[in-house]
């Protein structure tokens, strides 16, 4: 059982580290600010939460575990709110998402259903 | 029609504002937080905690922020059923977006799509929008009445969202509010997309 | 060992987000980079606690998570409205 928890913890930490680096690469490579938010989303959800859960299995059942779970809950609840506030600020501040095909100038005010390819 | 209901949901004090259940829930959560952060189980500290929690609940009552939105106790059971599904979705979307990023030529197709939120209450819309944002590959950038404007990174993320599965699940999550918080019933066909 | 590996990965990612927040063409890129940097700081504090064998810094991580959230909201609101009070123009700008 202890070995199983150890292996699980290892796996979660390694997956989380990989996802962190992938999200960081995404934040550097992706073309515009709205796309980079997806990279930040990977860092927040899969990266940080997976690493913290891996640490949870490492700590055994104690008050440390509960604090880690509390941090995960905080991140999960606050990350989408912060991202949405930033996206709204960017949209109102004049940043326009870079799209594959040209669409209307202001996507917020148009009634058309879809602009994807 | 949905906008009318939404306007009512905003301006009516749903549930009468103050309810004992929500206050108890807030107090319980705060006391658990106190225990978690202090870690000492001594009579003096516990009684100090009780006094602090009572003070905070009283202030929150005075500020009139204890209501069904701050403490959605009526959602608890169904939310526990919703979260595992959401976690699985997040993992799948993560793998998809990570695969799109690490290609040598990034296979991203950024697009802006509009999805309709069929939830009746603002709380349901908030849960839906936050679920969209929490799933990598899709970010909510604006809400116009009940139309949610979403920036999608890959084609697969956009297709998954447009299939409406998450929308149905969130609508089912907030489907049965308690009797005193029930909004006026929708006309038949008002909920369908 | 694996804590050291994880901490190294966190540090590499911090460098990447810091690059984005220094280079970023718009101010929103910088805010995004700083937000991700704050999340990574939370993770780094937690991992360092386990690395040094004394996981006592988790309270700091907890507080930092909250401060990071408020930081992002406040800066986004400041950049959007140019001040911290009520919006002055138009109804659709309120409620943020």
Short mmCIF file of C-alpha atoms in Angstrom, two decimals:
data_model
loop_
_atom_site.label_atom_id
_atom_site.label_comp_id
_atom_site.label_asym_id
_atom_site.label_seq_id
_atom_site.Cartn_x
_atom_site.Cartn_y
_atom_site.Cartn_z
CA UNK A 1 0.00 0.00 0.00
CA UNK A 2 2.77 2.39 0.91
CA UNK A 3 4.60 1.43 -2.27
CA UNK A 4 1.47 2.00 -4.30
CA UNK A 5 1.04 5.47 -2.80
CA UNK A 6 4.69 6.21 -3.48
CA UNK A 7 4.38 5.23 -7.13
CA UNK A 8 1.15 7.21 -7.47
CA UNK A 9 2.81 10.24 -5.93
CA UNK A 10 5.80 9.91 -8.26
CA UNK A 11 3.53 9.64 -11.28
CA UNK A 12 1.47 12.66 -10.33
CA UNK A 13 4.57 14.76 -9.68
CA UNK A 14 6.14 13.80 -13.00
CA UNK A 15 2.94 14.40 -14.96
CA UNK A 16 2.49 17.73 -13.22
CA UNK A 17 6.06 18.81 -13.97
CA UNK A 18 5.68 17.90 -17.62
CA UNK A 19 2.40 19.76 -17.84
CA UNK A 20 3.95 22.82 -16.19
CA UNK A 21 6.73 22.94 -18.73
CA UNK A 22 4.31 22.37 -21.61
CA UNK A 23 2.11 25.19 -20.35
CA UNK A 24 5.15 27.45 -20.05
CA UNK A 25 6.19 26.61 -23.60
CA UNK A 26 2.64 27.35 -24.68
CA UNK A 27 2.75 30.74 -22.99
CA UNK A 28 5.90 31.55 -24.93
CA UNK A 29 4.92 30.10 -28.30
CA UNK A 30 1.22 30.86 -28.73
CA UNK A 31 0.43 33.84 -30.91
CA UNK A 32 -1.78 36.23 -28.93
CA UNK A 33 -2.99 36.96 -25.43
CA UNK A 34 -6.22 34.99 -25.67
CA UNK A 35 -4.36 31.92 -26.86
CA UNK A 36 -1.78 32.29 -24.10
CA UNK A 37 -4.56 32.09 -21.55
CA UNK A 38 -4.94 28.43 -22.52
CA UNK A 39 -1.30 27.87 -21.63
CA UNK A 40 -1.88 29.55 -18.29
CA UNK A 41 -4.94 27.34 -17.87
CA UNK A 42 -2.79 24.24 -18.31
CA UNK A 43 -0.36 25.56 -15.69
CA UNK A 44 -3.21 26.25 -13.27
CA UNK A 45 -5.31 23.11 -13.58
CA UNK A 46 -3.22 20.18 -14.69
CA UNK A 47 0.19 21.45 -13.58
CA UNK A 48 -0.27 23.03 -10.16
CA UNK A 49 -3.19 20.88 -9.02
CA UNK A 50 -1.53 17.62 -10.05
CA UNK A 51 1.71 18.49 -8.27
CA UNK A 52 -0.15 19.52 -5.13
CA UNK A 53 -2.15 16.28 -5.19
CA UNK A 54 1.06 14.32 -5.60
CA UNK A 55 2.45 16.07 -2.53
CA UNK A 56 -0.78 15.17 -0.74
CA UNK A 57 -0.09 11.45 -1.18
CA UNK A 58 3.43 12.05 0.05
CA UNK A 59 2.38 13.66 3.32
CA UNK A 60 0.20 10.94 4.76
CA UNK A 61 -3.02 11.80 6.54
CA UNK A 62 -2.28 14.88 8.61
CA UNK A 63 -3.06 18.55 8.77
CA UNK A 64 -0.55 19.12 5.98
CA UNK A 65 -2.70 17.04 3.64
CA UNK A 66 -5.77 19.08 4.42
CA UNK A 67 -3.89 22.32 3.82
CA UNK A 68 -2.71 21.07 0.44
CA UNK A 69 -6.25 20.12 -0.50
CA UNK A 70 -7.38 23.58 0.60
CA UNK A 71 -4.77 25.19 -1.67
CA UNK A 72 -6.01 23.05 -4.57
CA UNK A 73 -9.58 24.14 -3.89
CA UNK A 74 -8.53 27.80 -3.79
CA UNK A 75 -6.67 27.50 -7.08
CA UNK A 76 -9.54 25.69 -8.77
CA UNK A 77 -12.06 28.29 -7.64
CA UNK A 78 -10.01 31.42 -8.23
CA UNK A 79 -8.18 30.60 -11.46
CA UNK A 80 -11.17 30.77 -13.84
CA UNK A 81 -12.38 33.97 -12.20
CA UNK A 82 -9.02 35.65 -12.61
CA UNK A 83 -8.73 34.44 -16.20
CA UNK A 84 -12.18 35.70 -17.02
CA UNK A 85 -11.51 39.10 -15.47
CA UNK A 86 -8.32 39.38 -17.50
CA UNK A 87 -10.05 38.28 -20.71
CA UNK A 88 -12.79 40.83 -20.20
CA UNK A 89 -10.27 43.55 -19.50
CA UNK A 90 -8.36 42.60 -22.63
CA UNK A 91 -11.52 42.57 -24.75
CA UNK A 92 -12.70 45.94 -23.45
CA UNK A 93 -9.20 47.33 -23.72
CA UNK A 94 -9.15 46.75 -27.45
CA UNK A 95 -7.24 43.49 -27.80
CA UNK A 96 -8.81 41.33 -30.49
CA UNK A 97 -8.26 37.60 -30.73
CA UNK A 98 -6.17 36.54 -33.69
CA UNK A 99 -8.32 34.18 -35.71
CA UNK A 100 -7.75 31.79 -38.54
CA UNK A 101 -10.16 33.48 -40.89
CA UNK A 102 -11.24 37.11 -40.85
CA UNK A 103 -14.46 37.85 -39.01
CA UNK A 104 -16.29 40.99 -37.98
CA UNK A 105 -14.26 43.57 -36.17
CA UNK A 106 -15.98 43.22 -32.82
CA UNK A 107 -16.90 39.63 -32.01
CA UNK A 108 -18.72 40.71 -28.86
CA UNK A 109 -21.44 42.65 -30.60
CA UNK A 110 -22.17 40.43 -33.58
CA UNK A 111 -25.00 37.94 -33.58
CA UNK A 112 -23.47 35.43 -35.91
CA UNK A 113 -23.26 31.95 -34.59
CA UNK A 114 -19.80 30.71 -35.37
CA UNK A 115 -16.58 31.80 -36.94
CA UNK A 116 -14.64 28.60 -36.76
CA UNK A 117 -13.38 26.86 -39.84
CA UNK B 1 -37.82 35.05 -21.91
CA UNK B 2 -34.70 33.89 -20.25
CA UNK B 3 -33.52 37.45 -19.93
CA UNK B 4 -36.70 38.38 -18.06
CA UNK B 5 -36.11 35.56 -15.60
CA UNK B 6 -32.53 36.60 -15.22
CA UNK B 7 -33.52 40.15 -14.47
CA UNK B 8 -35.91 38.93 -11.79
CA UNK B 9 -33.28 36.66 -10.37
CA UNK B 10 -31.03 39.63 -10.02
CA UNK B 11 -33.41 42.06 -8.39
CA UNK B 12 -35.60 39.87 -6.20
CA UNK B 13 -34.09 38.96 -2.85
CA UNK B 14 -34.25 35.26 -3.43
CA UNK B 15 -34.88 33.14 -0.38
CA UNK B 16 -35.51 36.21 1.72
CA UNK B 17 -31.82 36.99 2.01
CA UNK B 18 -31.20 35.59 5.46
CA UNK B 19 -31.59 31.91 6.07
CA UNK B 20 -30.46 29.91 9.06
CA UNK B 21 -29.21 27.00 6.96
CA UNK B 22 -26.83 29.16 4.98
CA UNK B 23 -25.59 30.89 8.12
CA UNK B 24 -24.93 27.51 9.75
CA UNK B 25 -23.14 26.34 6.64
CA UNK B 26 -20.97 29.46 6.61
CA UNK B 27 -20.18 29.06 10.29
CA UNK B 28 -19.26 25.41 9.86
CA UNK B 29 -16.95 26.14 6.94
CA UNK B 30 -15.29 28.98 8.82
CA UNK B 31 -14.77 26.87 11.91
CA UNK B 32 -13.26 24.05 9.85
CA UNK B 33 -10.93 26.66 8.33
CA UNK B 34 -9.97 27.84 11.82
CA UNK B 35 -9.18 24.29 12.94
CA UNK B 36 -7.19 23.69 9.78
CA UNK B 37 -5.10 26.81 10.07
CA UNK B 38 -4.46 26.69 13.80
CA UNK B 39 -3.92 22.97 14.34
CA UNK B 40 -4.15 23.34 18.12
CA UNK B 41 -7.01 21.71 19.98
CA UNK B 42 -6.86 23.63 23.25
CA UNK B 43 -9.96 24.93 24.99
CA UNK B 44 -8.84 28.55 24.95
CA UNK B 45 -8.05 28.58 21.24
CA UNK B 46 -11.22 26.68 20.34
CA UNK B 47 -13.38 29.12 22.26
CA UNK B 48 -11.58 32.03 20.63
CA UNK B 49 -12.35 30.38 17.30
CA UNK B 50 -16.02 30.07 18.13
CA UNK B 51 -16.17 33.74 19.09
CA UNK B 52 -14.41 34.78 15.87
CA UNK B 53 -16.68 32.64 13.72
CA UNK B 54 -19.78 34.05 15.39
CA UNK B 55 -18.46 37.57 14.87
CA UNK B 56 -17.74 36.96 11.18
CA UNK B 57 -21.15 35.38 10.61
CA UNK B 58 -22.78 38.36 12.32
CA UNK B 59 -20.87 40.80 10.10
CA UNK B 60 -21.80 38.77 7.01
CA UNK B 61 -25.41 38.88 8.13
CA UNK B 62 -25.21 42.64 8.51
CA UNK B 63 -23.67 42.91 5.05
CA UNK B 64 -26.49 40.72 3.73
CA UNK B 65 -24.14 38.46 1.84
CA UNK B 66 -25.39 35.18 3.29
CA UNK B 67 -27.67 33.83 0.63
CA UNK B 68 -28.09 30.88 -1.68
CA UNK B 69 -25.44 32.24 -4.07
CA UNK B 70 -22.68 32.58 -1.55
CA UNK B 71 -23.48 29.24 0.01
CA UNK B 72 -25.29 27.05 -2.49
CA UNK B 73 -26.27 24.40 0.02
CA UNK B 74 -29.06 23.21 -2.28
CA UNK B 75 -26.48 22.14 -4.86
CA UNK B 76 -24.25 20.05 -2.63
CA UNK B 77 -25.25 16.52 -3.61
CA UNK B 78 -25.53 17.17 -7.31
CA UNK B 79 -22.30 19.18 -7.31
CA UNK B 80 -20.52 16.15 -5.87
CA UNK B 81 -21.80 14.18 -8.85
CA UNK B 82 -20.80 16.91 -11.30
CA UNK B 83 -17.20 17.36 -10.21
CA UNK B 84 -15.84 13.91 -11.19
CA UNK B 85 -17.24 14.35 -14.68
CA UNK B 86 -15.67 17.81 -14.87
CA UNK B 87 -12.29 16.49 -13.72
CA UNK B 88 -12.32 13.81 -16.43
CA UNK B 89 -13.20 16.47 -19.00
CA UNK B 90 -10.36 18.70 -17.77
CA UNK B 91 -7.86 15.86 -18.10
CA UNK B 92 -9.00 15.03 -21.63
CA UNK B 93 -8.88 18.68 -22.68
CA UNK B 94 -5.43 19.05 -21.13
CA UNK B 95 -4.05 16.19 -23.16
CA UNK B 96 -5.58 17.65 -26.30
CA UNK B 97 -4.24 21.16 -25.78
CA UNK B 98 -0.81 19.94 -24.64
CA UNK B 99 -0.57 17.82 -27.77
CA UNK B 100 -1.46 20.83 -29.88
CA UNK B 101 1.19 22.98 -28.22
CA UNK B 102 4.15 20.63 -28.44
CA UNK B 103 3.85 19.90 -32.16
CA UNK B 104 6.67 21.35 -34.21
CA UNK B 105 4.14 23.37 -36.17
CA UNK B 106 1.49 24.23 -33.64
CA UNK B 107 -1.85 22.83 -34.77
CA UNK B 108 -3.92 25.55 -33.20
CA UNK B 109 -6.97 27.08 -34.81
CA UNK B 110 -8.05 29.95 -32.57
CA UNK B 111 -11.72 30.71 -32.98
CA UNK B 112 -14.42 32.67 -31.22
CA UNK B 113 -17.67 30.79 -30.83
CA UNK B 114 -20.92 31.64 -29.14
CA UNK B 115 -22.75 29.10 -27.05
CA UNK B 116 -26.13 29.47 -25.43
CA UNK B 117 -26.42 29.03 -21.69
CA UNK B 118 -29.74 27.39 -20.89
CA UNK B 119 -29.40 27.83 -17.14
CA UNK B 120 -32.21 29.66 -15.40
CA UNK B 121 -30.32 31.33 -12.58
CA UNK B 122 -27.23 33.49 -12.56
CA UNK B 123 -25.57 30.98 -10.27
CA UNK B 124 -25.97 28.30 -12.94
CA UNK B 125 -24.55 30.59 -15.58
CA UNK B 126 -21.57 31.36 -13.38
CA UNK B 127 -20.96 27.66 -12.81
CA UNK B 128 -21.18 27.02 -16.55
CA UNK B 129 -18.87 29.88 -17.50
CA UNK B 130 -16.33 28.89 -14.86
CA UNK B 131 -16.43 25.29 -16.02
CA UNK B 132 -15.72 26.45 -19.55
CA UNK B 133 -12.79 28.53 -18.40
CA UNK B 134 -11.44 25.80 -16.17
CA UNK B 135 -11.29 23.44 -19.12
CA UNK B 136 -8.12 24.25 -21.05
CA UNK B 137 -8.72 25.04 -24.69
CA UNK B 138 -11.78 27.16 -24.00
CA UNK B 139 -11.90 30.51 -22.21
CA UNK B 140 -15.01 32.53 -21.53
CA UNK B 141 -14.32 36.07 -22.64
CA UNK B 142 -17.74 37.69 -22.36
CA UNK B 143 -21.35 37.07 -21.45
CA UNK B 144 -24.20 38.79 -23.23
CA UNK B 145 -27.51 37.96 -21.53
CA UNK B 146 -27.54 34.18 -22.02
CA UNK B 147 -25.03 34.00 -24.86
CA UNK B 148 -21.55 33.05 -23.69
CA UNK B 149 -18.73 34.11 -25.99
CA UNK B 150 -15.90 31.62 -25.87
CA UNK B 151 -12.40 31.69 -27.27
CA UNK B 152 -11.45 28.17 -28.32
CA UNK B 153 -7.89 27.16 -29.09
CA UNK B 154 -8.32 23.95 -31.05
CA UNK B 155 -11.02 22.58 -33.28
CA UNK B 156 -11.67 19.68 -30.95
CA UNK B 157 -12.22 21.97 -27.96
CA UNK B 158 -14.73 24.02 -29.94
CA UNK B 159 -16.55 20.91 -31.12
CA UNK B 160 -16.70 19.47 -27.62
CA UNK B 161 -18.20 22.67 -26.33
CA UNK B 162 -20.70 23.02 -29.15
CA UNK B 163 -22.01 19.53 -28.57
CA UNK B 164 -23.69 21.05 -25.52
CA UNK B 165 -22.91 18.23 -23.13
CA UNK B 166 -21.51 20.47 -20.42
CA UNK B 167 -24.43 22.85 -20.80
CA UNK B 168 -26.94 20.04 -20.25
CA UNK B 169 -25.08 18.81 -17.20
CA UNK B 170 -24.88 22.23 -15.56
CA UNK B 171 -28.56 22.79 -16.28
CA UNK B 172 -29.31 19.47 -14.63
CA UNK B 173 -27.08 20.52 -11.74
CA UNK B 174 -29.19 23.55 -10.90
CA UNK B 175 -32.45 22.06 -12.11
CA UNK B 176 -34.38 21.91 -8.85
CA UNK B 177 -33.88 24.94 -6.66
CA UNK B 178 -35.70 24.89 -3.34
CA UNK B 179 -39.33 25.92 -3.34
CA UNK B 180 -38.89 29.45 -2.07
CA UNK B 181 -36.22 30.16 -4.66
CA UNK B 182 -38.09 28.75 -7.62
CA UNK B 183 -38.18 31.19 -10.53
CA UNK B 184 -41.37 31.40 -12.56
CA UNK B 185 -41.70 28.34 -14.78
CA UNK B 186 -40.45 28.50 -18.32
CA UNK B 187 -42.91 28.06 -21.14
CA UNK B 188 -42.55 24.70 -22.87
CA UNK B 189 -39.78 24.86 -25.43
CA UNK B 190 -38.16 27.77 -23.67
CA UNK B 191 -35.28 25.64 -22.53
CA UNK B 192 -34.46 23.87 -25.75
CA UNK B 193 -31.60 25.20 -27.78
CA UNK C 1 15.07 13.43 -5.42
CA UNK C 2 11.73 13.79 -7.07
CA UNK C 3 11.02 16.92 -5.10
CA UNK C 4 14.19 18.39 -6.54
CA UNK C 5 13.08 17.42 -10.05
CA UNK C 6 9.68 18.98 -9.51
CA UNK C 7 11.22 22.14 -8.10
CA UNK C 8 13.50 22.34 -11.14
CA UNK C 9 10.50 22.02 -13.46
CA UNK C 10 8.70 24.74 -11.53
CA UNK C 11 11.73 27.01 -11.81
CA UNK C 12 12.02 26.42 -15.56
CA UNK C 13 8.36 27.26 -16.00
CA UNK C 14 8.81 30.37 -13.87
CA UNK C 15 11.55 31.50 -16.24
CA UNK C 16 9.22 30.93 -19.21
CA UNK C 17 6.36 32.93 -17.66
CA UNK C 18 8.80 35.64 -16.60
CA UNK C 19 10.01 35.83 -20.19
CA UNK C 20 6.43 36.33 -21.29
CA UNK C 21 5.76 39.01 -18.72
CA UNK C 22 8.92 40.93 -19.60
CA UNK C 23 8.64 40.53 -23.37
CA UNK C 24 4.86 40.53 -23.70
CA UNK C 25 3.72 43.00 -26.33
CA UNK C 26 0.56 44.09 -24.50
CA UNK C 27 -0.07 44.78 -20.86
CA UNK C 28 -2.47 41.83 -20.71
CA UNK C 29 0.33 39.43 -21.58
CA UNK C 30 2.25 40.78 -18.63
CA UNK C 31 -0.68 40.39 -16.25
CA UNK C 32 -1.17 36.84 -17.49
CA UNK C 33 2.49 36.06 -16.98
CA UNK C 34 2.47 37.47 -13.47
CA UNK C 35 -0.67 35.51 -12.62
CA UNK C 36 0.90 32.25 -13.74
CA UNK C 37 4.09 33.24 -11.91
CA UNK C 38 2.11 33.64 -8.70
CA UNK C 39 0.51 30.21 -9.09
CA UNK C 40 3.96 28.74 -9.66
CA UNK C 41 5.21 30.50 -6.55
CA UNK C 42 2.50 28.75 -4.54
CA UNK C 43 3.61 25.42 -5.96
CA UNK C 44 7.26 26.21 -5.34
CA UNK C 45 6.65 27.10 -1.69
CA UNK C 46 4.80 23.81 -1.18
CA UNK C 47 7.43 21.73 -2.97
CA UNK C 48 10.26 23.45 -1.11
CA UNK C 49 8.58 22.62 2.18
CA UNK C 50 8.72 18.93 1.30
CA UNK C 51 12.21 19.25 -0.15
CA UNK C 52 13.60 20.61 3.07
CA UNK C 53 11.59 18.14 5.13
CA UNK C 54 9.68 20.81 7.02
CA UNK C 55 6.28 21.34 5.38
CA UNK C 56 5.50 24.32 7.57
CA UNK C 57 5.34 26.90 4.84
CA UNK C 58 1.93 25.85 3.58
CA UNK C 59 0.23 28.70 5.38
CA UNK C 60 2.34 31.08 3.36
CA UNK C 61 1.36 29.25 0.17
CA UNK C 62 -2.30 29.50 1.15
CA UNK C 63 -2.09 33.22 1.79
CA UNK C 64 -0.08 33.74 -1.38
CA UNK C 65 -2.75 31.99 -3.45
CA UNK C 66 -5.35 34.43 -2.15
CA UNK C 67 -3.12 37.49 -2.60
CA UNK C 68 -2.32 36.37 -6.13
CA UNK C 69 -6.00 36.15 -7.00
CA UNK C 70 -6.77 39.59 -5.58
CA UNK C 71 -3.70 40.98 -7.31
CA UNK C 72 -4.86 39.76 -10.72
CA UNK C 73 -8.41 41.01 -10.22
CA UNK C 74 -7.25 44.41 -9.01
CA UNK C 75 -4.75 44.96 -11.79
CA UNK C 76 -7.21 43.79 -14.46
CA UNK C 77 -9.83 46.15 -13.12
CA UNK C 78 -7.37 49.01 -12.92
CA UNK C 79 -6.22 48.48 -16.48
CA UNK C 80 -9.77 48.12 -17.75
CA UNK C 81 -11.28 51.16 -16.04
CA UNK C 82 -8.15 53.22 -15.37
CA UNK C 83 -9.24 53.63 -11.76
CA UNK C 84 -10.45 51.43 -8.95
CA UNK C 85 -13.87 52.97 -8.34
CA UNK C 86 -17.15 52.61 -10.14
CA UNK C 87 -17.06 52.72 -13.92
CA UNK C 88 -18.10 56.07 -15.30
CA UNK C 89 -19.20 55.29 -18.82
CA UNK C 90 -22.04 53.00 -19.78
CA UNK C 91 -23.94 50.30 -17.96
CA UNK C 92 -22.25 47.40 -19.68
CA UNK C 93 -18.95 48.18 -18.02
CA UNK C 94 -20.18 47.65 -14.48
CA UNK C 95 -20.32 44.56 -12.34
CA UNK C 96 -16.78 43.50 -12.70
#
